[in-house]
mmCIF file with all atom_site columns, C-alpha atoms in Angstrom:
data_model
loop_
_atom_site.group_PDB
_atom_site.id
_atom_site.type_symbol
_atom_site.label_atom_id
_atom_site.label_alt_id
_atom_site.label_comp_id
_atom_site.label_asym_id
_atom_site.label_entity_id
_atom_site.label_seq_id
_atom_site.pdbx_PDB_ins_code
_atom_site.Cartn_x
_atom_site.Cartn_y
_atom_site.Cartn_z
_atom_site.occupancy
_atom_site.B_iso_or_equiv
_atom_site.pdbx_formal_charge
_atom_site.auth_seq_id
_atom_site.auth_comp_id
_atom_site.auth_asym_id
_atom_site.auth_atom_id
_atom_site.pdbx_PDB_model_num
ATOM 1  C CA . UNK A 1 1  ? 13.209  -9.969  0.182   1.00 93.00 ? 34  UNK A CA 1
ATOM 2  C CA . UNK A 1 2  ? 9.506   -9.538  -0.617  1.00 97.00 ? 35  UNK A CA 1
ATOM 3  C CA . UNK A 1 3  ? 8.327   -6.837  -2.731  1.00 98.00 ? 36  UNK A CA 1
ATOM 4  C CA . UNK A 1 4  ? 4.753   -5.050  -1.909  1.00 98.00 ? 37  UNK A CA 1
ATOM 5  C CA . UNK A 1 5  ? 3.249   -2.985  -4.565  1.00 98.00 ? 38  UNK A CA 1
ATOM 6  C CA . UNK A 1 6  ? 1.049   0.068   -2.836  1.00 97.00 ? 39  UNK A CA 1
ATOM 7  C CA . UNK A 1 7  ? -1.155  2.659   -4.670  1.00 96.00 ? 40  UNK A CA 1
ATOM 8  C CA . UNK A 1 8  ? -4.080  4.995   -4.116  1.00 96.00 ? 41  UNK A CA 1
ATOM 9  C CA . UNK A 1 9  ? -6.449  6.963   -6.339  1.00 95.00 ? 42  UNK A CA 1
ATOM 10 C CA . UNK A 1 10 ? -9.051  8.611   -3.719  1.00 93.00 ? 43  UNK A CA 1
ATOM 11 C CA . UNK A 1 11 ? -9.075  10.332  -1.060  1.00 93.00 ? 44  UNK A CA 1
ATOM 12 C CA . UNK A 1 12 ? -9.592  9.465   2.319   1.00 92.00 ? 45  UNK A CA 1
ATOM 13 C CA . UNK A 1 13 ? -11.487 10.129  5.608   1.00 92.00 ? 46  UNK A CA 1
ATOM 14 C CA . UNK A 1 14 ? -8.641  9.016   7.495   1.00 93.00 ? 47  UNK A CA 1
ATOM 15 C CA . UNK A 1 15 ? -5.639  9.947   5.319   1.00 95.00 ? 48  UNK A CA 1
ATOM 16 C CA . UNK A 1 16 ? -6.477  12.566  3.274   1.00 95.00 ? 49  UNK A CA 1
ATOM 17 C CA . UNK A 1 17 ? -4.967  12.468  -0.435  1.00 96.00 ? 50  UNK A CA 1
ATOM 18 C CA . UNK A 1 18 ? -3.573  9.624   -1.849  1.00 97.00 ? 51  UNK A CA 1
ATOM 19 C CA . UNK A 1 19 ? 0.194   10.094  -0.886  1.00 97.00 ? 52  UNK A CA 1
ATOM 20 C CA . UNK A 1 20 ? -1.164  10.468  2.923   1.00 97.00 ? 53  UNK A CA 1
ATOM 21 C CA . UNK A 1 21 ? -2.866  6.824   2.474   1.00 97.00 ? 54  UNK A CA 1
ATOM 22 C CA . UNK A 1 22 ? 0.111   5.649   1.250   1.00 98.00 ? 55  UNK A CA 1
ATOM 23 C CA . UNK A 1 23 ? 2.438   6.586   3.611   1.00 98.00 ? 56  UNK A CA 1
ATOM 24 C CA . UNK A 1 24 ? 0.220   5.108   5.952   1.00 97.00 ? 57  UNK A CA 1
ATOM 25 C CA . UNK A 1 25 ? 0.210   1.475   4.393   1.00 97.00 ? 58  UNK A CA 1
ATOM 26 C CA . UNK A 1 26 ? 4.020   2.061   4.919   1.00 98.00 ? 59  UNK A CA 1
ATOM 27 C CA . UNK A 1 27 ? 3.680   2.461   8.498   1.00 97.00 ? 60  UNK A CA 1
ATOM 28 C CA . UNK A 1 28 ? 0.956   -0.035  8.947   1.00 97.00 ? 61  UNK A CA 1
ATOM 29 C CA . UNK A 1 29 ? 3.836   -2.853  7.325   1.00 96.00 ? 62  UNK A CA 1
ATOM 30 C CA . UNK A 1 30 ? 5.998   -1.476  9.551   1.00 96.00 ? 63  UNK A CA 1
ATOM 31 C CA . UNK A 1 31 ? 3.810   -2.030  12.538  1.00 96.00 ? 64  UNK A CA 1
ATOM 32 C CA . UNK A 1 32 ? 3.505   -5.425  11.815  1.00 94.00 ? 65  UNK A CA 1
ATOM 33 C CA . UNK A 1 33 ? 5.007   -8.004  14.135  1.00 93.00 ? 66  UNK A CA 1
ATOM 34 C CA . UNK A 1 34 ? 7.571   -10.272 11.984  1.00 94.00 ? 67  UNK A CA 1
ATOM 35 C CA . UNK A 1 35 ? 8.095   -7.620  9.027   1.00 96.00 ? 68  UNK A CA 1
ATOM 36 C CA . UNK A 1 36 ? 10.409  -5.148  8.793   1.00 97.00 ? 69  UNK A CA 1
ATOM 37 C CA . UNK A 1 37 ? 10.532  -2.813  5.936   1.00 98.00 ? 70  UNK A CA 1
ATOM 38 C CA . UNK A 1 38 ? 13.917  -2.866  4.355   1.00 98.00 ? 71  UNK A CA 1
ATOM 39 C CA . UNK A 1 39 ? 13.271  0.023   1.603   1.00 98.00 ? 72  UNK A CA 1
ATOM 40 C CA . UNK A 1 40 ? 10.386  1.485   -0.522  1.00 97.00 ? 73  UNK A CA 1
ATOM 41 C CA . UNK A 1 41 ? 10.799  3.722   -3.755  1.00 98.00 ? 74  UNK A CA 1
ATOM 42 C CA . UNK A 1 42 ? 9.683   7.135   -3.946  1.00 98.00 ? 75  UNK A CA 1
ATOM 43 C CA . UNK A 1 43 ? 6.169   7.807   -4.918  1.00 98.00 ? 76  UNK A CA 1
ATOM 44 C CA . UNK A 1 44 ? 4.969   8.058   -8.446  1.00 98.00 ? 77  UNK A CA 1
ATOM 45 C CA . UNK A 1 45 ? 1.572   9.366   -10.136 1.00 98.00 ? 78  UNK A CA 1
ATOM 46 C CA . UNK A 1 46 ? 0.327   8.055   -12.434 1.00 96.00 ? 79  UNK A CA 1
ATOM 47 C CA . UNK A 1 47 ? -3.063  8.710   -15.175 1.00 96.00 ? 80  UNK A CA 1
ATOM 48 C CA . UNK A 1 48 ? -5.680  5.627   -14.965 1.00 94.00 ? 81  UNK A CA 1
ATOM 49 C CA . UNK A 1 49 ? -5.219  3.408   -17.802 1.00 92.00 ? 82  UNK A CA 1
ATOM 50 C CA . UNK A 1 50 ? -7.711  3.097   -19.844 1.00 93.00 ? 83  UNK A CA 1
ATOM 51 C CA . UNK A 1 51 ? -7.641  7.192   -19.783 1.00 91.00 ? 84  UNK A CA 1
ATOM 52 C CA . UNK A 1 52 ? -11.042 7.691   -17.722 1.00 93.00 ? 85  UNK A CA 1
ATOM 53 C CA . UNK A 1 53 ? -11.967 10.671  -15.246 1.00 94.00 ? 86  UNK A CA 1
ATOM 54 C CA . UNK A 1 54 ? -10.342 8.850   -12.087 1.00 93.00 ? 87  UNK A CA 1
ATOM 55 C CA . UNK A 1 55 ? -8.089  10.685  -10.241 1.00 96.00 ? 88  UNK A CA 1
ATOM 56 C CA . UNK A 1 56 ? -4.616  9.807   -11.060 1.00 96.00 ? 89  UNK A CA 1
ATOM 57 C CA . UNK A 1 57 ? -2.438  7.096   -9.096  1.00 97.00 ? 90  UNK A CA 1
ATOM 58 C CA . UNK A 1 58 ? -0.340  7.158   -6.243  1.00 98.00 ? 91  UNK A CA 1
ATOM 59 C CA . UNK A 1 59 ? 1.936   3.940   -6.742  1.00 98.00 ? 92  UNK A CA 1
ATOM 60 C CA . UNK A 1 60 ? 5.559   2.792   -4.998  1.00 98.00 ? 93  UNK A CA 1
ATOM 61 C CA . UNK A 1 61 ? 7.103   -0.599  -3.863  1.00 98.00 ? 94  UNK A CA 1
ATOM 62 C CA . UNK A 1 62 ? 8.234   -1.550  -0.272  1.00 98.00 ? 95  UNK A CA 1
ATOM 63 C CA . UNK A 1 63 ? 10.757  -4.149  -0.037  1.00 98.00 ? 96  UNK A CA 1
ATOM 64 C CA . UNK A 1 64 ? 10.202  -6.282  3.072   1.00 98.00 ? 97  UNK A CA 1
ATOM 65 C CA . UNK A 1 65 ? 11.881  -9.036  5.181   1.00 97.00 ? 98  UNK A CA 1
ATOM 66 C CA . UNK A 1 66 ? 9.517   -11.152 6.849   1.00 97.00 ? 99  UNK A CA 1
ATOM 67 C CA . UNK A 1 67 ? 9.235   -14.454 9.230   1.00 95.00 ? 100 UNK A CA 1
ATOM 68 C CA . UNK A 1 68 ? 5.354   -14.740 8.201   1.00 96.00 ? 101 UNK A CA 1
ATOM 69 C CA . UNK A 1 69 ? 4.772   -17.461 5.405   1.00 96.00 ? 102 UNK A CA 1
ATOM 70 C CA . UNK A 1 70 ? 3.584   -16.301 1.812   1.00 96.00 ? 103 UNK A CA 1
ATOM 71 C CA . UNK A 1 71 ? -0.119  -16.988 2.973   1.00 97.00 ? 104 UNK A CA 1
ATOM 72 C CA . UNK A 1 72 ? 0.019   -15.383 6.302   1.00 96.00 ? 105 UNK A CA 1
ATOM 73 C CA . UNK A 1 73 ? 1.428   -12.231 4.927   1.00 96.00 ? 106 UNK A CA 1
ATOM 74 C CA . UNK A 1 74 ? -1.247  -12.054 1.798   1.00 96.00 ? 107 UNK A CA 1
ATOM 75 C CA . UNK A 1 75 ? -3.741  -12.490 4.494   1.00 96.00 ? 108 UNK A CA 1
ATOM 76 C CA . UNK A 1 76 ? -2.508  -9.852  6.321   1.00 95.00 ? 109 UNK A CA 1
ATOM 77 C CA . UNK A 1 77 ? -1.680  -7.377  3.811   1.00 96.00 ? 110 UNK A CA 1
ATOM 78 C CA . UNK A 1 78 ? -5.997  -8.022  3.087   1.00 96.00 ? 111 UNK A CA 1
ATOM 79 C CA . UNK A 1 79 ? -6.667  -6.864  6.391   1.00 95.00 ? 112 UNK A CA 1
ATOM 80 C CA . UNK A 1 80 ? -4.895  -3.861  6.102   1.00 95.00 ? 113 UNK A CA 1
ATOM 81 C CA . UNK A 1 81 ? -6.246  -3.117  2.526   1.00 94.00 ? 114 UNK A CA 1
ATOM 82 C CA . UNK A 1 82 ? -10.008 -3.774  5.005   1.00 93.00 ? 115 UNK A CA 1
ATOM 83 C CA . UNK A 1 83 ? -9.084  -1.511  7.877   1.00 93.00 ? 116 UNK A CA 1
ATOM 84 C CA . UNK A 1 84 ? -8.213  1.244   5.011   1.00 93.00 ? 117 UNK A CA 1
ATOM 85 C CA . UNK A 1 85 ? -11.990 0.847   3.799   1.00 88.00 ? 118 UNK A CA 1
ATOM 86 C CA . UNK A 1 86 ? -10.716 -0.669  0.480   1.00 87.00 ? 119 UNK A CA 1
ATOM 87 C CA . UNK A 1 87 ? -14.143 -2.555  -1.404  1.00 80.00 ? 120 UNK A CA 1
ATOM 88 C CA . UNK A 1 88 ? -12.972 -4.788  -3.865  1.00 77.00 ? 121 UNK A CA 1
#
């Protein structure tokens, strides 16, 4: 069992809120050949820490079985994070 941290603070094009872009990361993992999703917690907001003038946090956990090896799946979960428009 794998566990996959997943959290928003902006809005987006595509998704809307926060919430909506993290319901979609859940259904992108879901998509994904050789991972299933096994669980995920409920959502929880959160303020930015230091206190700044972000938005707050969307944040919740996915629990995943998967046949793809530790560096496959990291580089895959970075290609979704891309194809969301994240900029690190």
């Amino acid at each position: 069992m794998i566990l996959i941290g997943i959290g928003a603070n902006l809005p987006s094009p595509r998704f809307g809120q926060p919430r909506g872009t993290c319901d979609a990361a859940v259904e992108a993992l879901a998509a994904l050949d050789g991972v299933r999703v096994a669980t995920r917690s409920r959502w929880f907001e959160s303020a930015p820490v230091p206190i700044s003038d972000q938005p707050w946090y969307v944040n919740g956990v996915c629990a995943v079985e998967t046949r793809l090896s530790p560096d496959r799946l990291l580089a895959v979960l970075h290609g979704i994070e891309e194809d969301f428009g994240r900029v690190r």
